[in-house]
PDB file of C-alpha atoms in Angstrom:
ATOM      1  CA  UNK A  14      40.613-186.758 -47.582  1.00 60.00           C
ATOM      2  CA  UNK A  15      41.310-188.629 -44.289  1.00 84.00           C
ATOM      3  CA  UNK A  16      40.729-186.367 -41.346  1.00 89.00           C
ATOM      4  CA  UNK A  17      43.655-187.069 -38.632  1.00 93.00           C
ATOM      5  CA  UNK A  18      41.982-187.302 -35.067  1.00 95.00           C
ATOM      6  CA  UNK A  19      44.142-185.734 -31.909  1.00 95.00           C
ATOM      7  CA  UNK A  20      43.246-185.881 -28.276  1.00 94.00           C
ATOM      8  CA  UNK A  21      45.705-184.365 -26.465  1.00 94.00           C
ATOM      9  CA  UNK A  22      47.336-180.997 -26.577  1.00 96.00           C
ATOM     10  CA  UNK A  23      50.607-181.382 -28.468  1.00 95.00           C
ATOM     11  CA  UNK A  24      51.467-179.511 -30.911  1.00 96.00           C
ATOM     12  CA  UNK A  25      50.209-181.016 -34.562  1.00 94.00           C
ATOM     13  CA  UNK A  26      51.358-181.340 -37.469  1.00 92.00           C
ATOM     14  CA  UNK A  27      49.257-179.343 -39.401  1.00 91.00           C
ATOM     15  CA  UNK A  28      49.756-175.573 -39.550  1.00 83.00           C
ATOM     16  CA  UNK A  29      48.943-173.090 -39.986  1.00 96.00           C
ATOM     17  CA  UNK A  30      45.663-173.434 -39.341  1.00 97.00           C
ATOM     18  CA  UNK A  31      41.987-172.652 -39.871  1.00 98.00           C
ATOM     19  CA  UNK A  32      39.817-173.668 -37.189  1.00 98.00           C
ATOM     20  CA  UNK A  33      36.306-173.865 -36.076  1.00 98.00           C
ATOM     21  CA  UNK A  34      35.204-173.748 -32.809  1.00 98.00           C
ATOM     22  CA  UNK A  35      32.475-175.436 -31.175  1.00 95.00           C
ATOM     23  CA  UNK A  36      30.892-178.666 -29.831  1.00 92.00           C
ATOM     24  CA  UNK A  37      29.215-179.394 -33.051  1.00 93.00           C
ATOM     25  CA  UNK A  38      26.080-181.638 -31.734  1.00 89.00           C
ATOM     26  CA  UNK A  39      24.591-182.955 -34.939  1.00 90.00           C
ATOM     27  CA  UNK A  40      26.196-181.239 -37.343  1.00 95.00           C
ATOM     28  CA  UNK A  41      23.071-178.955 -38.166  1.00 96.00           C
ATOM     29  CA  UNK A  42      22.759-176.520 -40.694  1.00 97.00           C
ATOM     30  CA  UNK A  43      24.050-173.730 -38.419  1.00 96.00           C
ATOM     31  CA  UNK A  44      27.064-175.475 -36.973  1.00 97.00           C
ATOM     32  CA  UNK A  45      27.968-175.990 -40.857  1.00 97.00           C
ATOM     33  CA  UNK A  46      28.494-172.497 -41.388  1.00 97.00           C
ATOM     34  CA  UNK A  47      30.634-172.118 -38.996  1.00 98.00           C
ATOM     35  CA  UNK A  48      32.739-175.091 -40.312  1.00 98.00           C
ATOM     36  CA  UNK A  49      32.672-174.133 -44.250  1.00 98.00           C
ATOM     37  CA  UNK A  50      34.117-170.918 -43.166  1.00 97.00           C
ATOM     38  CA  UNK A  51      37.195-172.882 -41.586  1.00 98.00           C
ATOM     39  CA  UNK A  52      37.114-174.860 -44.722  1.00 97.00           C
ATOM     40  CA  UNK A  53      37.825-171.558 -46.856  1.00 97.00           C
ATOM     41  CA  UNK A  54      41.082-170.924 -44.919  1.00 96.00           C
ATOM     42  CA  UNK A  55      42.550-173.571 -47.814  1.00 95.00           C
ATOM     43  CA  UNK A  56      42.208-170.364 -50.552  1.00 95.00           C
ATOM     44  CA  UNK A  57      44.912-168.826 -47.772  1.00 94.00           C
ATOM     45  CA  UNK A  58      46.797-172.071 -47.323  1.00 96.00           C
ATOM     46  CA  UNK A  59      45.393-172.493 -43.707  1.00 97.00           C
ATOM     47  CA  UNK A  60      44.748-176.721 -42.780  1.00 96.00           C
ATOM     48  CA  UNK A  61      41.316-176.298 -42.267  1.00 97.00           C
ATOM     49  CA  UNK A  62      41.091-178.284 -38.665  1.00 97.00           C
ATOM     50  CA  UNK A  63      38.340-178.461 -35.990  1.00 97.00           C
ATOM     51  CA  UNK A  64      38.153-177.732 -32.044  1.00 97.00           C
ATOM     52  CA  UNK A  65      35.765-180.345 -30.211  1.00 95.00           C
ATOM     53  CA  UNK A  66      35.224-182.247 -27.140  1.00 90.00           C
ATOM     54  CA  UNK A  67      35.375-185.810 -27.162  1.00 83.00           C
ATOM     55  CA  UNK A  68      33.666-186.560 -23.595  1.00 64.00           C
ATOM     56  CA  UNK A  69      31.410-183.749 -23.571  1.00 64.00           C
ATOM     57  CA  UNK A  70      28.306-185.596 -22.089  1.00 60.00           C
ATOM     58  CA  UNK A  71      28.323-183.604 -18.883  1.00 62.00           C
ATOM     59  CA  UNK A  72      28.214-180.234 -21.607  1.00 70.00           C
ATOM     60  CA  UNK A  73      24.746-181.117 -22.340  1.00 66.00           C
ATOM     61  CA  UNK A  74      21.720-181.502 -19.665  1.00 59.00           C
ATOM     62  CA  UNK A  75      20.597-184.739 -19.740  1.00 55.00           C
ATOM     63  CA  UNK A  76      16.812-183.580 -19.556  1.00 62.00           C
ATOM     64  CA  UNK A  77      17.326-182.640 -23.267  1.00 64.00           C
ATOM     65  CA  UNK A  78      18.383-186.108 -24.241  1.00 68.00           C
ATOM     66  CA  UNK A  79      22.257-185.629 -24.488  1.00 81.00           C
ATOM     67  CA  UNK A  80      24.508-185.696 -27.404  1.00 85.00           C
ATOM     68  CA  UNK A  81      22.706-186.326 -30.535  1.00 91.00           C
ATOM     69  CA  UNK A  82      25.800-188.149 -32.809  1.00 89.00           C
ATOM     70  CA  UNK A  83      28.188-190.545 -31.454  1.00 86.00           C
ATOM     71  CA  UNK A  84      31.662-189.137 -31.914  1.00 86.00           C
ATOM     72  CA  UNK A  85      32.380-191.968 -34.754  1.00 88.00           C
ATOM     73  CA  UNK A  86      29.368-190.381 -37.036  1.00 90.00           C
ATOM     74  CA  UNK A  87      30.440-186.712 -36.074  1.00 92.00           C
ATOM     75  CA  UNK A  88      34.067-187.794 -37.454  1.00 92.00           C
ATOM     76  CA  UNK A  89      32.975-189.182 -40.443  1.00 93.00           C
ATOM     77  CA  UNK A  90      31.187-186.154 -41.701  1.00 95.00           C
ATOM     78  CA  UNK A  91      33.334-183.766 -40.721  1.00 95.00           C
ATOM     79  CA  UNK A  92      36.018-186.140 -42.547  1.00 94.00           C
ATOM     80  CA  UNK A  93      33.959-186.186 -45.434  1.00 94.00           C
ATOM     81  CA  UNK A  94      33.790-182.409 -46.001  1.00 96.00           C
ATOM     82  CA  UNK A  95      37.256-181.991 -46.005  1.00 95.00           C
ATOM     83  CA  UNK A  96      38.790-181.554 -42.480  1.00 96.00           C
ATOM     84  CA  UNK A  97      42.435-182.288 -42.383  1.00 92.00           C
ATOM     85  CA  UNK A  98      42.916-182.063 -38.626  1.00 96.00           C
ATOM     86  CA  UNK A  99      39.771-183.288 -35.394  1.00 97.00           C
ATOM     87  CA  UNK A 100      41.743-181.876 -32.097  1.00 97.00           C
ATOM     88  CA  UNK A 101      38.394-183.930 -29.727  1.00 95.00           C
ATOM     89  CA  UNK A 102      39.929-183.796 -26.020  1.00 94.00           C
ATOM     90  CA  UNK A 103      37.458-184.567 -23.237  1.00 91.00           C
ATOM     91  CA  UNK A 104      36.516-181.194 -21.826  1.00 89.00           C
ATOM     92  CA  UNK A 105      38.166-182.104 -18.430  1.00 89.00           C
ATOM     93  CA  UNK A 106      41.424-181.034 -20.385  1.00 91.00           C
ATOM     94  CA  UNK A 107      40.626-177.090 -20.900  1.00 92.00           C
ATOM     95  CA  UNK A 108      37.698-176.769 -18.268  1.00 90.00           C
ATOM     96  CA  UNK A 109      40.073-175.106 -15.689  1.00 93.00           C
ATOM     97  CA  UNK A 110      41.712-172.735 -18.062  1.00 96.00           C
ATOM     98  CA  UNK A 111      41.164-169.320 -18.323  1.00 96.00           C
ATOM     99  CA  UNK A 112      40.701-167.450 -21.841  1.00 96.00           C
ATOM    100  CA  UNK A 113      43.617-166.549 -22.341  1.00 96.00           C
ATOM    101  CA  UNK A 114      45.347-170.019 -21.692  1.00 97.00           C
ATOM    102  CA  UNK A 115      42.496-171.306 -23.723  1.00 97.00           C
ATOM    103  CA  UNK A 116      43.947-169.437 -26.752  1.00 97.00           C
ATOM    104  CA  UNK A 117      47.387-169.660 -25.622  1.00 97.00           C
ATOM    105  CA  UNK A 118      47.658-173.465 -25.326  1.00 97.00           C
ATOM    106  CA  UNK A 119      44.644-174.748 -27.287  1.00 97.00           C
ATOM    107  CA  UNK A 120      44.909-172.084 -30.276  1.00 97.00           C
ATOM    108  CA  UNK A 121      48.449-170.971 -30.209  1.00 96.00           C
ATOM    109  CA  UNK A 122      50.796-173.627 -29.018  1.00 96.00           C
ATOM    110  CA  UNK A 123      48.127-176.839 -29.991  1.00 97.00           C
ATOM    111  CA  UNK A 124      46.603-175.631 -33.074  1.00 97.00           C
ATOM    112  CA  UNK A 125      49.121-173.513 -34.935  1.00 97.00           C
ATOM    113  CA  UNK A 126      46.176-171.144 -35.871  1.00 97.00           C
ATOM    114  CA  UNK A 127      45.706-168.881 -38.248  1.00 97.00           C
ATOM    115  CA  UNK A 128      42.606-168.104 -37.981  1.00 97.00           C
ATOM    116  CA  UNK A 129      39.497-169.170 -36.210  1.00 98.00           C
ATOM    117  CA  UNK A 130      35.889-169.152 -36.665  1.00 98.00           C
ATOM    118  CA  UNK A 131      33.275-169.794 -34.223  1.00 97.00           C
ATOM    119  CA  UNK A 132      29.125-169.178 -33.580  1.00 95.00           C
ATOM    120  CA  UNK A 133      27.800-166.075 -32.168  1.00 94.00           C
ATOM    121  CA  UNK A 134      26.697-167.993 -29.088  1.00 93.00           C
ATOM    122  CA  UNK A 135      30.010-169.244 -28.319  1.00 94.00           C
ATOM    123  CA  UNK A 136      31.170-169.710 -25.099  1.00 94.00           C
ATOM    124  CA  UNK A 137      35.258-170.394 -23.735  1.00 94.00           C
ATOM    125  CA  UNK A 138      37.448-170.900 -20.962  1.00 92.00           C
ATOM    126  CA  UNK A 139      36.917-171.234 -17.288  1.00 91.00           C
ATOM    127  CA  UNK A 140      33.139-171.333 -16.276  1.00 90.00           C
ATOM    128  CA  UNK A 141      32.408-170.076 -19.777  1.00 89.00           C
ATOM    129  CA  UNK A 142      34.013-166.513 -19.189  1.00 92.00           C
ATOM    130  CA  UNK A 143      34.911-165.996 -22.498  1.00 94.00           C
ATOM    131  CA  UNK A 144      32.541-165.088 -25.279  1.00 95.00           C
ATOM    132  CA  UNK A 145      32.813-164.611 -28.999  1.00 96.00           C
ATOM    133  CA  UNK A 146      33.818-160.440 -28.414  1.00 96.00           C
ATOM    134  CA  UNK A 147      36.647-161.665 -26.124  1.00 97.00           C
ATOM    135  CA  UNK A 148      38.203-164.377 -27.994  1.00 97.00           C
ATOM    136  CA  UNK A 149      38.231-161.314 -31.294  1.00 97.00           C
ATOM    137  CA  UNK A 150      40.136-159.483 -28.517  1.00 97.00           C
ATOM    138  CA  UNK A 151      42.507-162.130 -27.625  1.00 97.00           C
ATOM    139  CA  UNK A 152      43.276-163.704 -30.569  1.00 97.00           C
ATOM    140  CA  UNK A 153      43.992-160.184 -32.681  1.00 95.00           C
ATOM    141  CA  UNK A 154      46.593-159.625 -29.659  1.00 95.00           C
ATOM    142  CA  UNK A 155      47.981-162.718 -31.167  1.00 96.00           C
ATOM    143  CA  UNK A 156      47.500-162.189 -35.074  1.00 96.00           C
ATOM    144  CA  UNK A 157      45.019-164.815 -34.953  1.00 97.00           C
ATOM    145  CA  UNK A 158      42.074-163.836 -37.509  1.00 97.00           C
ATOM    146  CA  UNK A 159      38.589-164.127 -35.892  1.00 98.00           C
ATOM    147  CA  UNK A 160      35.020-165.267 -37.532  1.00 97.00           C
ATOM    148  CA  UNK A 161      31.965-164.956 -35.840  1.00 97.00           C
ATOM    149  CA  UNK A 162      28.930-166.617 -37.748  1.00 97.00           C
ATOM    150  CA  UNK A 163      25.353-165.242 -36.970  1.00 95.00           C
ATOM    151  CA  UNK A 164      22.666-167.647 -36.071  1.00 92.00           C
ATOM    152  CA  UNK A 165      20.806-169.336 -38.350  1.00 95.00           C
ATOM    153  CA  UNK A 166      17.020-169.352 -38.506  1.00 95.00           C
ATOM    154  CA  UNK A 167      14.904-171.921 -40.903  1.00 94.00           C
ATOM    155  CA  UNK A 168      10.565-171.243 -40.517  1.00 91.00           C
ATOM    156  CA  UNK A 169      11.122-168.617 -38.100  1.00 92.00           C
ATOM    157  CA  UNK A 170      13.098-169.960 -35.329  1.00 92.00           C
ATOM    158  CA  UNK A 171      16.861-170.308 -34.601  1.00 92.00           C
ATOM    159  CA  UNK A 172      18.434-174.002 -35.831  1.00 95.00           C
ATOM    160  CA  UNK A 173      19.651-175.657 -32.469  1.00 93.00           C
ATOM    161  CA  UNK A 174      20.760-179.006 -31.312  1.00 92.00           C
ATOM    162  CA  UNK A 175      17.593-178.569 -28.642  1.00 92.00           C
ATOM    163  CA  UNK A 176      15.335-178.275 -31.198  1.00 94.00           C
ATOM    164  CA  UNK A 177      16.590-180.860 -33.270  1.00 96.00           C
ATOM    165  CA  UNK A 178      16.403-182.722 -30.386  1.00 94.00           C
ATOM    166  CA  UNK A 179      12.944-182.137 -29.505  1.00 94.00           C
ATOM    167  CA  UNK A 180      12.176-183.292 -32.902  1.00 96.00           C
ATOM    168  CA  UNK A 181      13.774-186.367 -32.709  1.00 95.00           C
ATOM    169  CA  UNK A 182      12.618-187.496 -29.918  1.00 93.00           C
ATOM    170  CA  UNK A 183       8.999-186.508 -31.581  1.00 95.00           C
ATOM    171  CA  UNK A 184       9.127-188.832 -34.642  1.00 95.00           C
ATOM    172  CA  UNK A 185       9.604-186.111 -36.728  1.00 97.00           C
ATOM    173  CA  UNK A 186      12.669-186.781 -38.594  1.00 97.00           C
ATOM    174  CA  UNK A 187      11.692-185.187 -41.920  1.00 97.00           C
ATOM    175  CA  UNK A 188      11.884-181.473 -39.821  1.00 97.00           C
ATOM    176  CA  UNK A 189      14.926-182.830 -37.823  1.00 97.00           C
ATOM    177  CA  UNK A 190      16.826-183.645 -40.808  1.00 97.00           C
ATOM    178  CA  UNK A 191      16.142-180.384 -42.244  1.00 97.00           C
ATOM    179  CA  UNK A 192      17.682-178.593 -39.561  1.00 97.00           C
ATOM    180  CA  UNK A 193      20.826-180.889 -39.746  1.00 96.00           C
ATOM    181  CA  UNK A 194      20.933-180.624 -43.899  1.00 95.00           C
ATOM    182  CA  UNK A 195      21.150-184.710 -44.005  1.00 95.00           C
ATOM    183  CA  UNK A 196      18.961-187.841 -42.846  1.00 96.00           C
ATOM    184  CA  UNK A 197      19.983-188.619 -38.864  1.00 96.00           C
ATOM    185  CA  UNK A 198      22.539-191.254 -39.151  1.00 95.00           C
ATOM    186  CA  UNK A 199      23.408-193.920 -37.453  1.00 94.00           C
ATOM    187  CA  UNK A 200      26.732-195.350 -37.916  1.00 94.00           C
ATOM    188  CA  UNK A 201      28.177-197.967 -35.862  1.00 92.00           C
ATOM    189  CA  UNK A 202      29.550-201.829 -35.763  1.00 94.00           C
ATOM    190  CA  UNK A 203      26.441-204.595 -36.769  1.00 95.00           C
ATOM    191  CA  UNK A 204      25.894-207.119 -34.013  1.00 91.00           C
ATOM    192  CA  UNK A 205      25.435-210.707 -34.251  1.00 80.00           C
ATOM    193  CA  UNK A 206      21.490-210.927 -33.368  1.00 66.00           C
ATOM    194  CA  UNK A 207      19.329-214.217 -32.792  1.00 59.00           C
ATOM    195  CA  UNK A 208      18.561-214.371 -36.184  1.00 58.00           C
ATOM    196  CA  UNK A 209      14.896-214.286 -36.321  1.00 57.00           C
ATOM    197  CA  UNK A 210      14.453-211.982 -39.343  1.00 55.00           C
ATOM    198  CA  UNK A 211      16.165-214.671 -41.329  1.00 58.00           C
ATOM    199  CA  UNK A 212      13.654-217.155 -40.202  1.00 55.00           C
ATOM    200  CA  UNK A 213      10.609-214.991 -41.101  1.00 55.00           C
ATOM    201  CA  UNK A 214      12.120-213.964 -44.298  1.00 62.00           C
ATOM    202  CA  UNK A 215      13.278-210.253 -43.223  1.00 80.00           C
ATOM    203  CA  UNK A 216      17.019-210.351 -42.325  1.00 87.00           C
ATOM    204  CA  UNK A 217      18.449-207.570 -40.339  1.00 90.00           C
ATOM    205  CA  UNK A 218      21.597-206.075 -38.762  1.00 94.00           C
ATOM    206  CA  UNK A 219      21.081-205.044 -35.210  1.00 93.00           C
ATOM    207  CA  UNK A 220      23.418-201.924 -34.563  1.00 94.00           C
ATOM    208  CA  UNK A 221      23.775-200.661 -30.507  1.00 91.00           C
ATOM    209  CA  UNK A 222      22.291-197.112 -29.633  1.00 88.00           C
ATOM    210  CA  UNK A 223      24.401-195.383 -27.388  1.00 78.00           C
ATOM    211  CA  UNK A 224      23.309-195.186 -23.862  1.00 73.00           C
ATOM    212  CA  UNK A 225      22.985-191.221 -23.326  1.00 74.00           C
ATOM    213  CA  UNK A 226      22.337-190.176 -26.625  1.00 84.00           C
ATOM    214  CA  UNK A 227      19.065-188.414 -28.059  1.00 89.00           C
ATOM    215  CA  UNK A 228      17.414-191.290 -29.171  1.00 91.00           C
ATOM    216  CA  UNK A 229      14.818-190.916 -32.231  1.00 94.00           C
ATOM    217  CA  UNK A 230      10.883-192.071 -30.969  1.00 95.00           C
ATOM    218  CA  UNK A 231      10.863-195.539 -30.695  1.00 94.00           C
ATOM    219  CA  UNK A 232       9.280-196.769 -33.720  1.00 94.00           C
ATOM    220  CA  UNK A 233       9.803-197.816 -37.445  1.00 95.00           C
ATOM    221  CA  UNK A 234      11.254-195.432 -40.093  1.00 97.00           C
ATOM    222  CA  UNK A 235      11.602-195.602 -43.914  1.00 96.00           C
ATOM    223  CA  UNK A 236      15.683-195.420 -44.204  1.00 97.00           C
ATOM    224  CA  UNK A 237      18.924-195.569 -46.456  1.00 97.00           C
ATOM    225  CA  UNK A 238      21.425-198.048 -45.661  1.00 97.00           C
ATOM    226  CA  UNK A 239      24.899-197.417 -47.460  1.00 97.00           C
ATOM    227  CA  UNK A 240      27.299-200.681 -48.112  1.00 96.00           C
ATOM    228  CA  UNK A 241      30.447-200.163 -50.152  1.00 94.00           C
ATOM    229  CA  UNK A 242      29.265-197.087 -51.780  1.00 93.00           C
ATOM    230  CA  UNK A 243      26.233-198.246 -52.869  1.00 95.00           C
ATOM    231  CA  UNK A 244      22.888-196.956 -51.605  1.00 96.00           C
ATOM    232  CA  UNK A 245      19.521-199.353 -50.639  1.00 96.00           C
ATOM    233  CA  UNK A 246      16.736-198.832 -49.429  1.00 95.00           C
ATOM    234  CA  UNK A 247      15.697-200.116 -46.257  1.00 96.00           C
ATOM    235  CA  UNK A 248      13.219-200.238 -43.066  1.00 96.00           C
ATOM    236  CA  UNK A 249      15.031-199.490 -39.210  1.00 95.00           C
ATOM    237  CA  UNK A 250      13.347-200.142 -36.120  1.00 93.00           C
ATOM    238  CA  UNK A 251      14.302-198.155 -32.948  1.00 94.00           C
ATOM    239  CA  UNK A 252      13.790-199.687 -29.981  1.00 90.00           C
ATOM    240  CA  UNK A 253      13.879-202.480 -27.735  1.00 82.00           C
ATOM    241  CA  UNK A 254      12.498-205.084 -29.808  1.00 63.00           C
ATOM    242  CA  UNK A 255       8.981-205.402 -27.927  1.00 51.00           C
ATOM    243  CA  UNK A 256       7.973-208.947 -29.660  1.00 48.00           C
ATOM    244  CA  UNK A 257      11.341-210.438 -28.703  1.00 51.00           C
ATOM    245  CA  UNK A 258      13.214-208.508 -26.280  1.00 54.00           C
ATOM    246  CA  UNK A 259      16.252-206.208 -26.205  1.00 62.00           C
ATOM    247  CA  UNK A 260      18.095-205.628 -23.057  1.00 67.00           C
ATOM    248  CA  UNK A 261      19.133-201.956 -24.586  1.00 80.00           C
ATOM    249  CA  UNK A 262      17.946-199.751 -27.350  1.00 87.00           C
ATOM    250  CA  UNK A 263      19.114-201.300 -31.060  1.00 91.00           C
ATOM    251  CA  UNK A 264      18.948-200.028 -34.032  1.00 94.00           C
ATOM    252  CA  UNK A 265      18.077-203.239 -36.227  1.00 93.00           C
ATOM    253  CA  UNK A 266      17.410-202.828 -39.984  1.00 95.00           C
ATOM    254  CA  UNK A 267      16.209-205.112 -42.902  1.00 94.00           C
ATOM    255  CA  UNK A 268      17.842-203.643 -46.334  1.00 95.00           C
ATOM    256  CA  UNK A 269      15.914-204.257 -49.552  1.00 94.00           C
ATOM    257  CA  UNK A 270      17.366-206.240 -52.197  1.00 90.00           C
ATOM    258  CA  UNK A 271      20.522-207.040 -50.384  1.00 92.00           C
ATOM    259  CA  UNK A 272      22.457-210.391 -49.509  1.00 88.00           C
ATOM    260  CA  UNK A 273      25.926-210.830 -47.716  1.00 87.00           C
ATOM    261  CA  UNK A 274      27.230-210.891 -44.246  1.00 88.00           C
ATOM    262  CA  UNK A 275      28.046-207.637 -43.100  1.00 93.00           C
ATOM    263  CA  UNK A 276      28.674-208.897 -39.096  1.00 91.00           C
ATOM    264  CA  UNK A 277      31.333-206.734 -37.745  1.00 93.00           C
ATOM    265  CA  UNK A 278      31.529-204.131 -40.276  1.00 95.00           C
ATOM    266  CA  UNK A 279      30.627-200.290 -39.224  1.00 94.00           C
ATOM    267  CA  UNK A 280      27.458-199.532 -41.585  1.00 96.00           C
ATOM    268  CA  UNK A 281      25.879-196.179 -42.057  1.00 97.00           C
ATOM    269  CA  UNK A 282      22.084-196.086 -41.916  1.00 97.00           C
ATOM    270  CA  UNK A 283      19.888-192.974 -42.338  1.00 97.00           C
ATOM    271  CA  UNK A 284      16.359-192.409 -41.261  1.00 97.00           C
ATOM    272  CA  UNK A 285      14.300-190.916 -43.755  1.00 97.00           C
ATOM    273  CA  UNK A 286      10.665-191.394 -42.422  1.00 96.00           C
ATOM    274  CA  UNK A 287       8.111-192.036 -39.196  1.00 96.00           C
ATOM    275  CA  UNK A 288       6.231-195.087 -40.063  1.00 94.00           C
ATOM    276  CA  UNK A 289       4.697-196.396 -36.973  1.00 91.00           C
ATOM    277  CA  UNK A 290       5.348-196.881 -33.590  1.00 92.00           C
ATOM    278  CA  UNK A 291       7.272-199.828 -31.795  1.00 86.00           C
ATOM    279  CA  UNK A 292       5.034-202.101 -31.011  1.00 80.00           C
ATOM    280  CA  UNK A 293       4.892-205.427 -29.255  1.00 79.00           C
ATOM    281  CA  UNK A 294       3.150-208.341 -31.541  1.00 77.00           C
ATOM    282  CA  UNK A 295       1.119-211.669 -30.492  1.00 72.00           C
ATOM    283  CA  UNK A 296       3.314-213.715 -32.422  1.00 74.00           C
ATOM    284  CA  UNK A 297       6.178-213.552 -34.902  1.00 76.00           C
ATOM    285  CA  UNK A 298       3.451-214.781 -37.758  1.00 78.00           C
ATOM    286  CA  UNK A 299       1.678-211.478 -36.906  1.00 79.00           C
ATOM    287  CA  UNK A 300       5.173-209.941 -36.735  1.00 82.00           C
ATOM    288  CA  UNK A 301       6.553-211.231 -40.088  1.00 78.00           C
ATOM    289  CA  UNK A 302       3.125-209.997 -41.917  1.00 86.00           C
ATOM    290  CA  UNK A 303       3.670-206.497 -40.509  1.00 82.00           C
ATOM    291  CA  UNK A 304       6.808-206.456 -42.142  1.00 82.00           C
ATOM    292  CA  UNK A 305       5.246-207.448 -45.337  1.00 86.00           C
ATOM    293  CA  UNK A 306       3.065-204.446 -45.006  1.00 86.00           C
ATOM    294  CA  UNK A 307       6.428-201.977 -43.808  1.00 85.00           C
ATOM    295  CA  UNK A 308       8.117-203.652 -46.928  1.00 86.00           C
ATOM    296  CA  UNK A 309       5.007-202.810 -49.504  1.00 86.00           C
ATOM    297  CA  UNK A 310       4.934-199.031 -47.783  1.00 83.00           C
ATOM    298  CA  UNK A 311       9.265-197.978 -48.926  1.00 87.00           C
ATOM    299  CA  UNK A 312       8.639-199.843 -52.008  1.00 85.00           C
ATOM    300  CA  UNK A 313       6.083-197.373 -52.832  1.00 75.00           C
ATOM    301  CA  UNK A 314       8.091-194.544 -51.783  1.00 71.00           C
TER     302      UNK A 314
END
């Protein structure tokens, strides 16, 4: 199913709908609750559609790494579990409204709702007034059904975006992609590079890393590149290229037993496992027998 992306507050389409609520950083285990209750609305013939921001930087403190997915990779799973409808409209848009115009506007005269689900954390309208207990209130005024989804815990400790975070930024991607119930993606346009993994034998495809984001720990990761369906293995360095140089942070990635040209084409690639940290090599001999080594280590896997 193709999910149909909105960003401005006209009334859709779809409708009626069920809708889940929430910024949905990651995509983590506990943010999918929320959204496969949404997705249930279908047994009721409710368009299962999701609330989100689209330029919600400023909703996350900086200190904590900002936004984990780039709003492409956040689209493309919510499109692949089933979403019909992704109403994303930079938070400027509903910032100023109260609760009540939040469901008004947003839920009522925007969304067609029918019902809505959200966390038990969640937070609405101006200066974040509006909790989970008032939007019950407000929308049952409206015969709008209301979910609220407890939190999750996994080993004893709620599943957040800041701990998932703090992971990432760790190396530890095997516990962060626990908590979001997939590998951490990245999934953006390839970049012409300079080509030097071709000369040394290891051809890659650079990808950018968005400025702002939580970045993973520098370093290189066993990973899972998908082209055209099909699955390979492969070997991703985060960083700045050290040896060579990188004005800003690049994903760039040498895929096992592949060959084509896939310059300009949006590529998914998952990291699966810490192998070592970035780090900045004498030459590109010394550089290109490393690889051999990172090559031997997945094959193993």
């Amino acid at each position: 199913m193709h999910v149909r992306k909105q960003t401005e507050l006209t009334p859709c389409k779809e409708g009626p709908t069920s809708v889940a609520l929430g910024l949905f950083d990651g995509v983590h285990l506990g943010h999918q609750q929320v959204l496969q209750c949404a997705l249930a609305g279908r047994t009721h013939g409710l368009a299962p559609a999701v609330f989100t921001f689209e330029q919600a930087d400023g909703l996350v403190d900086t200190k904590e790494g900002g936004l984990i997915y780039s709003e492409e990779y956040k689209q493309y799973i919510l499109e692949k579990m089933g979403f019909a409808l992704l109403l994303a409209v930079p938070f400027e848009t509903v910032r100023g409204m109260s609760p009540s115009e939040f469901v008004d506007t947003v839920l009522q005269g925007t969304l067609h709702a029918g019902q809505v689900v959200c966390g038990y954390d969640f937070r609405f309208g101006r200066d974040a007034g509006g909790d989970a207990a008032l939007l019950r209130q407000l929308c049952e005024k409206r015969a709008i059904g209301v979910q609220v989804v407890p939190a999750l815990s996994v080993e004893g400790a709620p599943v957040s975006s800041t701990r998932i975070r703090s992971l990432l930024r760790q190396g530890k991607i095997e516990q962060a992609n626990t908590l979001c119930g997939r590998p951490y993606g990245i999934y953006s346009t390839v970049l012409s590079g300079n080509r030097l993994g071709r000369v040394i034998g290891f051809p890659t495809i650079n990808q950018r890393l968005q400025v702002g984001r939580t970045l993973p720990r520098f370093g290189v990761y066993a990973s899972e590149t998908t082209v055209d369906g099909a699955v390979y293995r492969s070997i991703t360095n985060i960083g700045v290229k050290p040896t060579v140089g990188s004005d800003t942070p690049l994903a760039e990635t040498h895929i096992l037993h592949f060959q084509g040209e896939l310059y300009g084409r949006r590529i998914l690639v998952r990291l699966l496992r810490f192998l070592r940290p970035e780090q900045k090599f004498r030459d590109v001999e010394q550089l290109r027998l490393q690889m051999q080594k990172d090559v031997s280590s997945v094959e193993e896997d």
